[in-house]
């Protein structure tokens, strides 16, 4: 099995969905790379994109069509100025022309060249096929599957050939039991075990910079969300709430940037009810930015991007006013590793497992990470992750209008609060008395995912999606 890095689980990208936006965007980039390896690239006059299954059913609301256009245009979701996105998309739609790989102009009408095919491909619910034509002759085709968290694969692809095998790392980890064994035998924290693995492919300075870049992206996202008012795009007319919550909470705080904002909140005396409101505000802020095609950290998905930053912010402004970048790195290392274990043992795709695979996993990641920062043992950190997931088992994904807004945004707030509660419960738990180990919950989550009716797996064909009136997305 290939090693899954912390940075695979915590990717910087653009909202609103890792599986329906970031994955298809990356698939378009991969398609361009494949096309350039053939002698057809310069002869291509037309490209069509077939979206299958969940990508088709909720693709409009999840901006899948926008993602493939941006990817085909050669834009990078990590570095592209997000404020340019609507202008570029409008230009393509107006001119009915796309600059392939930002190099070669071809005719492209989104209404004709992007086909929403509601059929499901057998390999995975999130399938998409790119087709390249020279005039009317099909010259190249490639099918991808967006499997959650921005990961893409091709059917029967040997991913180990593309990635460093886990066995080449000092601590190859596939299960929670394996992780715990390394911690016990080496007398190390979870973050230290993960740090040793990450140092296999990064220098200490690179690891530091990359982790802090993830944190700064999270912090900026929370800041933007707390300082932006209005209505979310998509037609549901959902009002942003983080702005008003923040206005009511901040009193007369003085600051001019995200770092000063963080320090200013630390200096306030926060009472119990206000703690809950601050955590909810942080989580809502992130996912309102996500719903607006803003830049977020996929953690482990875009739909659940608010849980981990909200819990980390909670630690920094409530639990430990002296927290440093070392604490941030420790938190992210633990969270990333717990997420990778869920991905290996189950799924992080709502199209495969419902929202338990997104909010449930993110809550488990945050709970374990917070538990370590609060002084929990490795055993207690895994207990925290287990508690968080146990109380998300069976959570469905039924987005209204196919948009990552209702109930998705509020669920991040709930997932963050549950993570904090799970960490506190774990700290009061003697590992000797644990009845349900984390690996058993992961296995149960996967069984639940396979048993779950497909209409509750990001198709908008069941639950709230059909009970609540919505625009035609």
Coordinates of C-alpha atoms in Angstrom, one line a residue:
X1 CA 0.0 0.0 0.0
X2 CA 1.2 3.5 -0.9
X3 CA 2.0 6.0 1.9
X4 CA -0.6 8.7 2.4
X5 CA 1.0 11.9 3.6
X6 CA -0.4 14.4 5.9
X7 CA -0.4 16.7 2.9
X8 CA -2.6 14.3 1.0
X9 CA -5.2 14.6 3.7
X10 CA -4.8 18.4 4.2
X11 CA -4.7 19.8 0.7
X12 CA -5.0 23.5 -0.2
X13 CA -7.7 24.0 -2.9
X14 CA -10.8 25.7 -4.0
X15 CA -14.4 25.0 -2.8
X16 CA -17.1 23.9 -2.7
X17 CA -16.2 20.1 -2.9
X18 CA -13.1 18.0 -2.8
X19 CA -14.7 15.1 -4.6
X20 CA -16.8 17.2 -7.0
X21 CA -14.6 20.2 -7.5
X22 CA -11.0 19.6 -6.6
X23 CA -10.9 16.0 -7.9
X24 CA -12.4 16.8 -11.3
X25 CA -10.1 19.8 -11.6
X26 CA -7.1 17.5 -11.0
X27 CA -8.5 15.0 -13.4
X28 CA -8.6 17.7 -16.1
X29 CA -5.0 18.5 -15.4
X30 CA -4.1 14.8 -15.6
X31 CA -6.0 14.5 -18.9
X32 CA -4.0 17.4 -20.4
X33 CA -0.7 15.8 -19.3
X34 CA -1.8 12.5 -21.0
X35 CA -2.9 14.4 -24.1
X36 CA 0.5 16.2 -24.4
X37 CA 2.2 12.8 -24.2
X38 CA 0.5 11.9 -27.5
X39 CA 0.9 13.5 -30.9
X40 CA -2.7 14.6 -30.9
X41 CA -2.5 17.5 -28.5
X42 CA -1.8 20.2 -31.2
X43 CA -4.4 18.6 -33.5
X44 CA -7.2 18.7 -30.9
X45 CA -10.1 20.9 -32.0
X46 CA -12.8 19.9 -29.5
X47 CA -13.0 18.4 -26.0
X48 CA -16.1 16.9 -24.3
X49 CA -16.5 15.9 -20.7
X50 CA -18.9 13.2 -19.6
X51 CA -19.9 13.4 -15.9
X52 CA -21.3 10.2 -14.4
X53 CA -23.3 9.3 -11.3
X54 CA -23.0 11.6 -8.3
X55 CA -20.8 14.0 -10.3
X56 CA -23.8 14.4 -12.6
X57 CA -26.6 14.4 -10.0
X58 CA -25.0 17.1 -7.8
X59 CA -22.4 18.4 -10.2
X60 CA -24.1 21.8 -10.9
X61 CA -24.4 22.6 -7.2
X62 CA -20.9 21.4 -6.5
X63 CA -19.4 23.4 -9.4
X64 CA -18.1 20.3 -11.2
X65 CA -18.6 21.9 -14.6
X66 CA -16.7 25.0 -13.5
X67 CA -13.9 22.8 -12.1
X68 CA -13.3 20.9 -15.3
X69 CA -13.3 24.1 -17.3
X70 CA -10.8 25.7 -15.0
X71 CA -8.6 22.5 -15.1
X72 CA -8.7 22.3 -18.9
X73 CA -7.8 26.0 -18.9
X74 CA -4.5 25.2 -17.1
X75 CA -5.4 27.0 -13.9
X76 CA -4.0 25.7 -10.5
X77 CA -6.5 25.4 -7.6
X78 CA -3.7 26.1 -5.1
X79 CA -2.3 29.3 -6.6
X80 CA -5.0 30.7 -8.9
X81 CA -6.4 34.0 -7.5
X82 CA -9.9 32.9 -6.5
X83 CA -11.4 36.4 -7.4
X84 CA -10.5 35.7 -11.1
X85 CA -12.6 32.5 -11.2
X86 CA -16.0 34.1 -12.1
X87 CA -14.4 36.3 -14.8
X88 CA -12.7 33.3 -16.5
X89 CA -15.8 31.2 -16.4
X90 CA -17.9 34.0 -17.7
X91 CA -15.4 34.5 -20.6
X92 CA -15.6 30.8 -21.6
X93 CA -19.4 30.8 -21.5
X94 CA -19.7 34.1 -23.4
X95 CA -17.1 33.5 -26.1
X96 CA -17.8 29.7 -26.2
X97 CA -14.1 29.3 -26.4
X98 CA -11.6 27.7 -24.0
X99 CA -7.8 28.2 -23.9
X100 CA -6.6 24.6 -23.5
X101 CA -3.8 24.4 -21.0
X102 CA -3.7 28.2 -21.2
X103 CA -2.0 27.7 -24.6
X104 CA -4.3 26.6 -27.3
X105 CA -7.8 28.1 -28.0
X106 CA -10.5 25.7 -29.0
X107 CA -14.3 26.0 -29.4
X108 CA -16.0 25.1 -26.2
X109 CA -19.7 25.5 -25.3
X110 CA -20.3 24.3 -21.7
X111 CA -23.9 23.5 -22.4
X112 CA -22.9 21.1 -25.2
X113 CA -19.4 20.0 -24.3
X114 CA -20.1 19.0 -20.6
X115 CA -22.6 16.2 -20.5
X116 CA -24.4 15.3 -17.3
X117 CA -24.9 11.6 -17.6
X118 CA -26.9 10.2 -14.6
X119 CA -25.7 6.7 -15.2
X120 CA -23.3 5.3 -12.6
X121 CA -20.1 3.6 -13.8
X122 CA -19.5 0.3 -12.0
X123 CA -16.1 1.2 -10.5
X124 CA -17.0 4.3 -8.4
X125 CA -20.0 6.7 -8.1
X126 CA -17.8 9.7 -9.1
X127 CA -16.7 9.0 -12.7
X128 CA -15.8 11.4 -15.5
X129 CA -14.5 10.8 -19.0
X130 CA -12.6 13.3 -21.2
X131 CA -12.8 13.0 -24.9
X132 CA -10.5 14.8 -27.4
X133 CA -11.5 15.2 -31.0
X134 CA -9.8 16.3 -34.2
X135 CA -12.7 17.8 -36.1
X136 CA -15.3 14.9 -35.7
X137 CA -12.8 12.1 -35.1
X138 CA -12.4 10.9 -31.5
X139 CA -8.6 10.7 -31.1
X140 CA -8.1 10.2 -27.3
X141 CA -10.3 9.4 -24.3
X142 CA -9.5 9.0 -20.6
X143 CA -11.7 8.1 -17.6
X144 CA -11.0 9.1 -14.0
X145 CA -12.7 8.6 -10.7
X146 CA -12.8 11.2 -8.0
X147 CA -12.7 9.1 -4.8
X148 CA -12.9 11.8 -2.1
X149 CA -10.6 14.4 -0.6
X150 CA -9.3 15.5 -4.0
X151 CA -7.8 12.1 -4.8
X152 CA -8.3 10.8 -8.3
X153 CA -7.6 7.3 -9.7
X154 CA -8.1 5.3 -12.9
X155 CA -9.8 2.0 -12.9
X156 CA -7.4 -0.9 -12.0
X157 CA -4.6 1.7 -11.6
X158 CA -1.6 0.6 -9.5
X159 CA -1.2 3.6 -7.3
X160 CA 1.8 2.1 -5.6
X161 CA 3.7 2.7 -8.9
X162 CA 3.0 6.4 -8.6
X163 CA 3.6 6.8 -4.9
X164 CA 6.3 5.8 -2.4
X165 CA 5.4 2.5 -0.8
X166 CA 4.6 2.6 2.9
X167 CA 7.2 0.0 3.6
X168 CA 10.0 2.5 2.7
X169 CA 9.0 4.7 5.6
X170 CA 10.3 4.1 9.1
X171 CA 6.8 3.6 10.5
X172 CA 4.5 2.1 7.8
X173 CA 1.0 2.5 9.1
X174 CA -2.3 1.0 7.8
X175 CA -4.3 0.7 11.0
X176 CA -4.7 2.4 14.3
X177 CA -3.3 -0.7 16.1
X178 CA -0.1 -0.4 14.0
X179 CA 0.2 3.3 14.9
X180 CA -0.3 2.6 18.6
X181 CA 2.3 -0.2 18.5
X182 CA 5.0 2.3 17.2
X183 CA 4.0 4.8 19.9
X184 CA 4.4 2.2 22.6
X185 CA 7.5 0.5 21.4
X186 CA 9.3 3.8 20.7
X187 CA 7.8 5.7 23.6
X188 CA 6.7 8.5 21.3
X189 CA 3.6 10.6 20.7
X190 CA 1.5 10.1 17.6
X191 CA 2.8 13.4 16.2
X192 CA 6.4 12.2 16.6
X193 CA 5.8 9.0 14.8
X194 CA 4.2 10.8 11.9
X195 CA 6.9 13.4 11.9
X196 CA 9.5 10.7 11.4
X197 CA 7.6 9.4 8.4
X198 CA 7.1 12.9 6.8
X199 CA 10.9 13.6 7.2
X200 CA 11.5 10.7 4.8
X201 CA 10.5 12.9 1.9
X202 CA 10.9 16.5 3.3
X203 CA 13.7 18.3 5.1
X204 CA 12.8 19.7 8.5
X205 CA 12.5 23.2 7.1
X206 CA 10.3 22.0 4.2
X207 CA 8.0 20.2 6.7
X208 CA 7.8 23.3 8.9
X209 CA 7.0 25.6 6.0
X210 CA 4.4 23.3 4.4
X211 CA 2.6 22.7 7.7
X212 CA 2.5 26.4 8.6
X213 CA 1.3 27.2 5.0
X214 CA -1.7 24.9 5.7
X215 CA -2.4 26.6 9.0
X216 CA -2.1 30.1 7.5
X217 CA -4.5 29.1 4.8
X218 CA -7.0 27.8 7.4
X219 CA -6.6 31.0 9.5
X220 CA -7.0 33.3 6.5
X221 CA -10.1 31.3 5.5
X222 CA -11.7 31.7 8.9
X223 CA -10.8 35.4 8.9
X224 CA -12.4 36.0 5.5
X225 CA -15.5 34.1 6.5
X226 CA -15.9 36.1 9.6
X227 CA -15.5 39.4 7.7
X228 CA -17.7 38.7 4.7
X229 CA -21.5 39.3 4.8
X230 CA -24.2 38.7 2.2
X231 CA -25.9 35.8 0.5
X232 CA -24.2 32.6 -0.7
X233 CA -24.3 31.8 -4.4
X234 CA -26.3 29.0 -5.9
X235 CA -29.9 30.0 -5.7
X236 CA -30.8 28.8 -2.2
X237 CA -30.5 32.4 -0.9
X238 CA -28.6 31.1 2.2
X239 CA -27.5 34.1 4.3
X240 CA -24.0 34.1 5.7
X241 CA -24.1 33.8 9.5
X242 CA -20.4 33.9 10.5
X243 CA -20.3 37.7 9.9
X244 CA -23.2 38.5 12.3
X245 CA -22.0 35.9 14.9
X246 CA -18.5 37.4 14.8
X247 CA -19.8 41.0 15.1
X248 CA -21.8 40.0 18.2
X249 CA -18.8 38.2 19.7
X250 CA -15.8 40.5 19.0
X251 CA -16.9 43.6 20.9
X252 CA -14.2 46.2 20.4
X253 CA -11.3 44.0 19.3
X254 CA -8.6 45.9 17.5
X255 CA -6.8 44.2 14.6
X256 CA -5.9 44.6 10.9
X257 CA -5.0 41.1 9.7
X258 CA -5.6 37.4 10.6
X259 CA -2.6 37.1 12.9
X260 CA -3.6 40.2 14.9
X261 CA -7.1 38.9 15.0
X262 CA -6.0 35.6 16.5
X263 CA -4.0 37.4 19.2
X264 CA -6.9 39.8 19.9
X265 CA -9.4 37.0 20.5
X266 CA -6.9 35.3 22.8
X267 CA -6.9 38.4 25.0
X268 CA -10.6 38.3 25.6
X269 CA -12.3 36.7 28.5
X270 CA -14.5 34.0 26.9
X271 CA -17.3 32.5 28.9
X272 CA -18.8 29.1 28.4
X273 CA -21.7 29.9 26.0
X274 CA -19.4 32.2 24.1
X275 CA -16.9 29.4 23.6
X276 CA -19.6 27.3 21.8
X277 CA -20.5 30.4 19.7
X278 CA -16.8 31.1 18.8
X279 CA -16.2 27.5 17.7
X280 CA -19.4 27.5 15.7
X281 CA -18.4 30.8 14.2
X282 CA -15.0 29.6 13.1
X283 CA -16.5 26.5 11.5
X284 CA -19.3 28.3 9.7
X285 CA -16.9 30.9 8.4
X286 CA -14.7 28.3 6.7
X287 CA -17.6 26.6 5.0
X288 CA -19.2 29.8 3.9
X289 CA -16.0 30.6 2.1
X290 CA -16.0 27.1 0.7
X291 CA -19.5 27.4 -0.6
X292 CA -18.4 30.6 -2.4
X293 CA -15.6 28.9 -4.4
X294 CA -13.1 30.3 -2.0
X295 CA -9.7 28.9 -1.0
X296 CA -9.9 26.3 1.8
X297 CA -7.9 23.4 3.1
X298 CA -9.4 20.0 2.3
X299 CA -9.6 18.4 5.7
X300 CA -10.1 15.7 4.7
X301 CA -12.7 17.0 2.3
X302 CA -14.0 20.5 1.3
X303 CA -17.5 19.7 2.7
X304 CA -15.9 19.1 6.1
X305 CA -13.1 21.7 5.8
X306 CA -14.3 23.8 8.8
X307 CA -14.0 21.2 11.6
X308 CA -10.2 21.0 12.0
X309 CA -9.4 24.7 11.8
X310 CA -12.3 25.5 14.2
X311 CA -11.0 23.0 16.8
X312 CA -7.4 24.1 16.4
X313 CA -8.5 27.7 16.8
X314 CA -10.4 26.7 19.9
X315 CA -7.1 25.3 21.4
X316 CA -5.2 28.5 20.5
X317 CA -7.7 31.0 21.8
X318 CA -9.4 29.1 24.6
X319 CA -7.2 26.3 25.9
X320 CA -3.7 27.7 25.5
X321 CA -2.9 31.4 25.0
X322 CA 0.8 30.5 24.7
X323 CA 0.3 28.1 21.9
X324 CA 3.0 28.3 19.2
X325 CA 3.6 27.0 15.7
X326 CA 5.0 23.9 17.2
X327 CA 1.6 23.1 18.7
X328 CA 0.0 23.8 15.3
X329 CA 2.3 21.4 13.6
X330 CA 1.7 18.8 16.2
X331 CA -2.1 19.1 15.8
X332 CA -1.9 18.8 12.0
X333 CA 0.4 15.8 12.0
X334 CA -1.9 13.9 14.3
X335 CA -5.1 14.9 12.4
X336 CA -3.5 14.0 9.0
X337 CA -2.5 10.5 10.2
X338 CA -5.9 9.7 11.7
X339 CA -7.5 10.8 8.4
X340 CA -5.2 8.5 6.4
X341 CA -6.1 5.5 8.5
X342 CA -9.8 6.1 7.8
X343 CA -9.1 6.5 4.1
X344 CA -7.2 3.2 4.1
X345 CA -9.7 1.3 6.2
X346 CA -12.9 2.8 4.8
X347 CA -13.5 5.9 2.8
X348 CA -13.5 9.7 2.9
X349 CA -16.0 10.1 0.0
X350 CA -19.6 11.0 0.7
X351 CA -20.5 9.4 -2.6
X352 CA -19.3 6.1 -1.2
X353 CA -20.2 6.5 2.5
X354 CA -22.5 9.4 3.2
X355 CA -21.5 12.3 5.4
X356 CA -20.1 10.0 8.1
X357 CA -17.1 9.8 5.7
X358 CA -16.7 13.5 5.7
X359 CA -17.9 15.2 8.9
X360 CA -17.4 12.0 10.9
X361 CA -13.8 11.6 9.8
X362 CA -12.9 15.2 10.2
X363 CA -14.4 15.2 13.7
X364 CA -12.3 12.1 14.5
X365 CA -9.2 13.7 13.1
X366 CA -9.7 16.9 15.2
X367 CA -10.6 15.0 18.4
X368 CA -7.4 12.9 18.3
X369 CA -5.3 16.0 17.5
X370 CA -6.8 18.0 20.3
X371 CA -6.5 15.2 22.8
X372 CA -2.7 15.0 22.2
X373 CA -2.3 18.8 22.7
X374 CA -4.3 18.5 25.9
X375 CA -1.9 15.9 27.2
X376 CA -3.6 12.7 26.2
X377 CA -1.6 9.5 25.7
X378 CA -1.6 7.9 22.3
X379 CA -4.2 5.4 23.5
X380 CA -6.4 8.3 24.6
X381 CA -6.0 10.1 21.3
X382 CA -7.3 7.0 19.5
X383 CA -10.1 6.7 21.9
X384 CA -11.0 10.4 21.1
X385 CA -11.1 9.5 17.4
X386 CA -13.2 6.5 18.1
X387 CA -15.7 8.4 20.2
X388 CA -16.1 11.1 17.6
X389 CA -16.7 8.7 14.7
X390 CA -19.0 6.4 16.8
X391 CA -21.4 9.3 17.2
X392 CA -21.4 10.1 13.5
X393 CA -22.1 6.5 12.2
X394 CA -24.8 6.4 9.6
X395 CA -24.8 10.2 8.9
X396 CA -26.2 10.7 5.4
X397 CA -25.3 13.1 2.6
X398 CA -28.4 14.7 1.2
X399 CA -27.4 18.2 0.1
X400 CA -30.4 20.5 -0.8
X401 CA -30.2 21.6 -4.4
X402 CA -26.9 19.7 -4.8
X403 CA -25.2 22.6 -3.1
X404 CA -22.6 22.3 -0.3
X405 CA -24.7 24.5 2.0
X406 CA -27.7 22.8 3.7
X407 CA -27.1 20.9 5.9
X408 CA -23.3 20.8 5.1
X409 CA -22.3 24.2 6.6
X410 CA -24.0 23.7 10.0
X411 CA -22.6 20.1 10.2
X412 CA -19.1 21.5 10.4
X413 CA -20.1 23.4 13.6
X414 CA -21.6 20.2 15.1
X415 CA -18.6 18.1 14.1
X416 CA -16.2 20.6 15.7
X417 CA -18.2 20.6 19.0
X418 CA -18.4 16.8 19.0
X419 CA -14.6 16.6 18.5
X420 CA -13.9 18.8 21.5
X421 CA -16.4 16.7 23.6
X422 CA -14.8 13.5 22.4
X423 CA -11.3 14.7 23.4
X424 CA -12.5 15.6 26.8
X425 CA -14.3 12.3 27.3
X426 CA -11.1 10.4 26.1
X427 CA -9.0 12.3 28.7
X428 CA -11.3 10.9 31.4
X429 CA -11.1 7.4 30.0
X430 CA -8.8 4.6 31.2
X431 CA -7.6 2.8 28.1
X432 CA -7.9 -0.5 30.0
X433 CA -11.7 0.0 30.1
X434 CA -12.2 0.6 26.3
X435 CA -14.6 -1.7 24.7
X436 CA -14.5 -0.4 21.1
X437 CA -11.1 0.2 19.5
X438 CA -10.7 2.7 16.7
X439 CA -10.1 0.0 14.0
X440 CA -13.4 -1.6 14.9
X441 CA -15.3 1.6 14.4
X442 CA -13.5 2.2 11.1
X443 CA -14.6 -1.2 9.9
X444 CA -18.1 -0.6 11.1
X445 CA -18.2 2.7 9.3
X446 CA -17.2 0.9 6.1
X447 CA -19.9 -1.7 6.6
X448 CA -22.4 1.0 7.2
X449 CA -21.3 2.8 4.1
X450 CA -21.8 -0.3 2.0
X451 CA -25.3 -0.9 3.5
X452 CA -26.4 2.7 3.1
X453 CA -29.0 3.4 0.4
X454 CA -27.4 5.1 -2.6
X455 CA -29.9 8.0 -2.4
X456 CA -28.2 9.1 0.8
X457 CA -24.7 9.2 -0.8
X458 CA -24.4 12.7 -2.3
X459 CA -27.0 12.3 -5.0
X460 CA -29.6 14.8 -3.7
X461 CA -32.3 12.1 -4.4
X462 CA -33.3 11.5 -0.8
X463 CA -33.7 13.0 2.7
X464 CA -33.6 16.8 3.0
X465 CA -32.8 17.2 -0.7
X466 CA -36.3 16.1 -1.6
X467 CA -38.1 17.5 1.5
X468 CA -36.9 21.1 1.1
X469 CA -37.7 23.2 -2.0
X470 CA -34.6 24.2 -3.9
X471 CA -33.6 25.8 -7.2
X472 CA -33.0 23.7 -10.2
X473 CA -29.4 23.0 -9.8

